[in-house]
Every structure is written in structure tokens, then in C-alpha cells.
GROMACS .gro file of C-alpha atoms in nm:
model
  206
    1MET     CA    1  -5.809   5.107  -9.723
    2GLN     CA    2  -5.676   5.464  -9.736
    3ILE     CA    3  -5.851   5.765  -9.589
    4GLN     CA    4  -5.933   6.029  -9.848
    5GLN     CA    5  -5.793   6.362  -9.733
    6SER     CA    6  -6.064   6.550  -9.921
    7HIS     CA    7  -6.285   6.493  -9.619
    8VAL     CA    8  -6.068   6.727  -9.409
    9PRO     CA    9  -6.147   7.099  -9.412
   10GLN     CA   10  -5.871   7.291  -9.589
   11GLY     CA   11  -5.727   7.639  -9.551
   12SER     CA   12  -5.747   7.803  -9.212
   13ALA     CA   13  -6.007   7.572  -9.062
   14SER     CA   14  -5.945   7.518  -8.694
   15LEU     CA   15  -5.808   7.188  -8.575
   16THR     CA   16  -6.035   7.210  -8.274
   17ARG     CA   17  -6.316   7.086  -8.500
   18LYS     CA   18  -6.321   6.717  -8.574
   19PRO     CA   19  -6.261   6.630  -8.939
   20LYS     CA   20  -6.558   6.492  -9.123
   21MET     CA   21  -6.490   6.121  -9.130
   22SER     CA   22  -6.706   5.823  -9.202
   23PRO     CA   23  -6.737   5.550  -8.937
   24GLU     CA   24  -6.523   5.328  -9.159
   25GLU     CA   25  -6.247   5.587  -9.179
   26SER     CA   26  -6.254   5.648  -8.806
   27GLN     CA   27  -6.228   5.276  -8.745
   28GLN     CA   28  -5.937   5.255  -8.987
   29LEU     CA   29  -5.743   5.512  -8.785
   30LYS     CA   30  -5.806   5.308  -8.470
   31ASN     CA   31  -5.694   4.993  -8.648
   32TRP     CA   32  -5.371   5.159  -8.756
   33LEU     CA   33  -5.302   5.271  -8.400
   34THR     CA   34  -5.362   4.916  -8.281
   35ASP     CA   35  -5.124   4.781  -8.545
   36ILE     CA   36  -4.858   5.025  -8.428
   37ALA     CA   37  -4.910   4.947  -8.061
   38VAL     CA   38  -4.918   4.569  -8.098
   39ASP     CA   39  -4.701   4.495  -8.401
   40ARG     CA   40  -4.495   4.816  -8.441
   41ASP     CA   41  -4.637   4.825  -8.793
   42ARG     CA   42  -4.441   5.078  -9.001
   43GLN     CA   43  -4.691   5.077  -9.285
   44ALA     CA   44  -4.971   5.171  -9.047
   45PHE     CA   45  -4.754   5.447  -8.905
   46ALA     CA   46  -4.682   5.577  -9.256
   47GLN     CA   47  -5.055   5.599  -9.328
   48ILE     CA   48  -5.122   5.795  -9.007
   49PHE     CA   49  -4.826   6.022  -9.079
   50LYS     CA   50  -4.955   6.092  -9.430
   51TRP     CA   51  -5.302   6.170  -9.298
   52PHE     CA   52  -5.199   6.411  -9.020
   53ALA     CA   53  -4.885   6.575  -9.165
   54PRO     CA   54  -5.048   6.861  -9.363
   55LYS     CA   55  -5.281   6.949  -9.076
   56ILE     CA   56  -5.003   6.956  -8.816
   57ILE     CA   57  -4.781   7.163  -9.047
   58ARG     CA   58  -5.057   7.423  -9.092
   59PHE     CA   59  -5.114   7.438  -8.718
   60GLY     CA   60  -4.739   7.467  -8.650
   61ILE     CA   61  -4.685   7.753  -8.892
   62LYS     CA   62  -4.976   7.942  -8.738
   63GLN     CA   63  -4.874   7.884  -8.376
   64LEU     CA   64  -4.492   7.880  -8.399
   65GLY     CA   65  -4.438   8.120  -8.687
   66SER     CA   66  -4.205   7.924  -8.915
   67GLU     CA   67  -4.204   7.621  -9.140
   68ALA     CA   68  -3.893   7.485  -8.968
   69ALA     CA   69  -4.065   7.492  -8.630
   70ALA     CA   70  -4.376   7.338  -8.785
   71ASN     CA   71  -4.170   7.050  -8.922
   72GLU     CA   72  -4.015   6.997  -8.579
   73LEU     CA   73  -4.365   6.992  -8.431
   74LEU     CA   74  -4.468   6.729  -8.685
   75GLN     CA   75  -4.167   6.507  -8.614
   76ASP     CA   76  -4.203   6.530  -8.234
   77THR     CA   77  -4.579   6.472  -8.246
   78MET     CA   78  -4.554   6.166  -8.466
   79SER     CA   79  -4.263   6.029  -8.263
   80ASN     CA   80  -4.488   6.047  -7.958
   81VAL     CA   81  -4.767   5.874  -8.149
   82TRP     CA   82  -4.527   5.592  -8.236
   83ARG     CA   83  -4.399   5.557  -7.879
   84LYS     CA   84  -4.731   5.603  -7.698
   85SER     CA   85  -4.975   5.428  -7.928
   86HIS     CA   86  -5.033   5.163  -7.660
   87LEU     CA   87  -5.180   5.434  -7.434
   88PHE     CA   88  -5.465   5.522  -7.669
   89ASP     CA   89  -5.798   5.431  -7.509
   90PHE     CA   90  -6.057   5.339  -7.773
   91ASP     CA   91  -6.339   5.394  -7.525
   92LYS     CA   92  -6.251   5.753  -7.435
   93GLY     CA   93  -6.250   5.927  -7.771
   94ALA     CA   94  -6.153   5.943  -8.133
   95ALA     CA   95  -5.803   5.878  -8.261
   96THR     CA   96  -5.795   6.226  -8.414
   97THR     CA   97  -5.867   6.387  -8.075
   98TRP     CA   98  -5.591   6.185  -7.909
   99ILE     CA   99  -5.330   6.275  -8.172
  100TYR     CA  100  -5.424   6.644  -8.177
  101THR     CA  101  -5.392   6.651  -7.798
  102ILE     CA  102  -5.037   6.516  -7.832
  103MET     CA  103  -4.968   6.782  -8.096
  104ARG     CA  104  -5.089   7.065  -7.872
  105ASN     CA  105  -4.882   6.940  -7.576
  106VAL     CA  106  -4.572   6.930  -7.796
  107SER     CA  107  -4.642   7.282  -7.925
  108PHE     CA  108  -4.672   7.411  -7.566
  109ASP     CA  109  -4.334   7.253  -7.483
  110MET     CA  110  -4.179   7.416  -7.788
  111LEU     CA  111  -4.316   7.758  -7.692
  112ARG     CA  112  -4.173   7.719  -7.341
  113LYS     CA  113  -3.831   7.632  -7.490
  114ILE     CA  114  -3.843   7.937  -7.715
  115ARG     CA  115  -3.910   8.160  -7.414
  116SER     CA  116  -3.628   7.993  -7.216
  117GLN     CA  117  -3.381   8.045  -7.502
  118ARG     CA  118  -3.469   8.413  -7.511
  119GLU     CA  119  -3.399   8.433  -7.138
  120ASP     CA  120  -3.059   8.269  -7.197
  121TYR     CA  121  -2.966   8.533  -7.453
  122LEU     CA  122  -3.075   8.814  -7.220
  123SER     CA  123  -2.867   8.664  -6.942
  124ASP     CA  124  -2.552   8.794  -7.114
  125ASP     CA  125  -2.595   9.120  -6.927
  126MET     CA  126  -2.480   8.936  -6.613
  127TRP     CA  127  -2.125   8.946  -6.742
  128PRO     CA  128  -2.023   9.308  -6.819
  129ILE     CA  129  -1.707   9.276  -6.611
  130VAL     CA  130  -1.614   8.955  -6.788
  131GLU     CA  131  -1.674   9.094  -7.136
  132ALA     CA  132  -1.483   9.414  -7.052
  133GLN     CA  133  -1.167   9.216  -6.985
  134ASN     CA  134  -0.982   8.990  -7.224
  135VAL     CA  135  -1.027   8.675  -7.015
  136GLN     CA  136  -0.836   8.378  -7.151
  137GLU     CA  137  -0.968   8.027  -7.201
  138VAL     CA  138  -0.925   7.866  -6.861
  139GLU     CA  139  -0.725   8.095  -6.631
  140PHE     CA  140  -0.920   8.369  -6.454
  141ALA     CA  141  -0.762   8.709  -6.394
  142ASP     CA  142  -0.713   8.839  -6.040
  143HIS     CA  143  -0.994   9.095  -6.065
  144LEU     CA  144  -1.242   8.815  -6.141
  145MET     CA  145  -1.121   8.617  -5.846
  146GLN     CA  146  -1.166   8.924  -5.629
  147SER     CA  147  -1.516   8.979  -5.761
  148HIS     CA  148  -1.611   8.631  -5.631
  149ILE     CA  149  -1.747   8.519  -5.969
  150ALA     CA  150  -1.487   8.245  -6.003
  151GLN     CA  151  -1.559   8.097  -5.661
  152TYR     CA  152  -1.929   8.076  -5.741
  153ILE     CA  153  -1.858   7.904  -6.070
  154GLU     CA  154  -1.642   7.649  -5.889
  155LEU     CA  155  -1.938   7.558  -5.670
  156LEU     CA  156  -2.127   7.436  -5.974
  157PRO     CA  157  -2.123   7.070  -6.084
  158GLN     CA  158  -1.834   6.999  -6.319
  159ALA     CA  159  -2.061   6.957  -6.620
  160GLN     CA  160  -2.217   7.301  -6.564
  161GLN     CA  161  -1.876   7.459  -6.510
  162GLN     CA  162  -1.771   7.331  -6.852
  163VAL     CA  163  -2.053   7.504  -7.036
  164ILE     CA  164  -2.018   7.832  -6.840
  165ARG     CA  165  -1.646   7.848  -6.912
  166GLY     CA  166  -1.693   7.742  -7.272
  167VAL     CA  167  -1.966   7.995  -7.352
  168TYR     CA  168  -1.857   8.296  -7.145
  169PHE     CA  169  -1.479   8.260  -7.117
  170GLN     CA  170  -1.377   8.070  -7.430
  171GLU     CA  171  -1.648   8.251  -7.630
  172LEU     CA  172  -1.764   7.931  -7.797
  173SER     CA  173  -2.110   7.908  -7.947
  174GLN     CA  174  -2.340   7.651  -7.793
  175GLU     CA  175  -2.311   7.446  -8.112
  176GLN     CA  176  -1.931   7.453  -8.099
  177LEU     CA  177  -1.933   7.356  -7.733
  178ALA     CA  178  -2.167   7.064  -7.798
  179GLU     CA  179  -1.929   6.939  -8.067
  180GLN     CA  180  -1.623   6.989  -7.846
  181LEU     CA  181  -1.778   6.803  -7.551
  182ASN     CA  182  -1.940   6.543  -7.778
  183ILE     CA  183  -2.284   6.592  -7.624
  184PRO     CA  184  -2.621   6.693  -7.776
  185LEU     CA  185  -2.692   7.063  -7.823
  186GLY     CA  186  -3.000   7.026  -7.601
  187THR     CA  187  -2.777   6.903  -7.317
  188VAL     CA  188  -2.556   7.211  -7.349
  189LYS     CA  189  -2.861   7.439  -7.335
  190SER     CA  190  -3.003   7.256  -7.034
  191ARG     CA  191  -2.674   7.267  -6.840
  192LEU     CA  192  -2.624   7.633  -6.925
  193ARG     CA  193  -2.974   7.721  -6.808
  194LEU     CA  194  -2.928   7.535  -6.478
  195ALA     CA  195  -2.587   7.695  -6.420
  196LEU     CA  196  -2.714   8.048  -6.489
  197ASN     CA  197  -3.008   8.003  -6.254
  198LYS     CA  198  -2.772   7.893  -5.975
  199LEU     CA  199  -2.533   8.180  -6.040
  200LYS     CA  200  -2.815   8.433  -6.044
  201GLU     CA  201  -2.919   8.309  -5.700
  202GLN     CA  202  -2.562   8.345  -5.569
  203LEU     CA  203  -2.495   8.684  -5.732
  204GLY     CA  204  -2.833   8.833  -5.657
  205GLU     CA  205  -2.708   9.037  -5.361
  206LEU     CA  206  -2.391   9.164  -5.534
   0.00000   0.00000   0.00000
């Protein structure tokens, strides 16, 4: 049995309203979630993905401002549905409510990441003295040593030192650094953010 998508309001209808579904259709969604949770049923997952994809995409474009971000929202939401299907409580609400709650939580996380990335870009103004000098890849010039920046960097964990030196001294992009270190781009961003926060604390009085 396949759910007919014509029952779902189209256009700009808010996802806060429950789609108009028959009891049979609502039960089918619950059955698919059960099949995923118990049997890891890929066909059931495909049906749920097909049902929710256009609605999540519309929501993502509206909230995140781009189709690329909306597609990321869809992938992350449905990945969570696949992994957490065993947590769905049939007695506490509809399957649609549960999945839309996951979607909203993912969208909040994405918005927080966007704000954090903007803060990372703005953090470049910490380094006017570094950018004013032609600092080479690994060796630090005497004036940097005297300014105490190098000694603060050396207090960081080795992994965070790598990304600071790669981004600010070797002038590598975060993507290039991730490839060079053979780690995910998200790991580079996370280490860079942690390192900058620690350095800001140390340099705050200078």
C-alpha cells in the first residue's frame, strides 16, 4: 500500500499542520517505521523517504535559504529516522509529528553551524600582525615569538596546532588541510573553532 501524496497540502502550507491522512495511511507509516526498526527494511525506508522528501525540501529552502542546504537537511533528517526508528513511541503521537520534530532539530543544528562558520571567518582579524609579515610554512619569525603568539599556539593540543598552522601560516584552505591531514572537513572546522576559542582567551588581555 502506498500513501497518495495528493493528501498533503501543497505550496507554502505550514508543516506545523498535520497532513490530512486516513487512519489506514497513518497506520502504514507506523508499520514502515516498525519494519525499519525491527528488520532494517530498506523498502520501507524508501517509501518513507519518498513521502517526506518534498515536504522537507520545501521547509529547508524556506528556513535555510538554498536548495543545497535543503538537500542536506533531507539527508540528515532521514539518516536520523533510519538510525532512531526504534525510539518512536506509537502511544505518544503520529509518525509524521515524530519525523518533523527530527527535521526541526536538524535544521536548528544547521543554523547553529552556519553562525559558527561566520564567526570563524570573522576571526581572521585576530591575525593582522601575522598577515602583515610573510610568515613561512612552519618556522615562526622572531617578531612573532616576541609577540607571544607562538608560545600560546604551542600550548594547544597537537591536532589543534596543525589546523592553526595550516590555515593561518601555510595559508591552506580548510578543504586543502582536510585532504592533507586525511581527516573529514568537519573535523578541521571543529579543531579550528576550539583552537581559536582557546587563543582568544589567552590573547584577550594583549
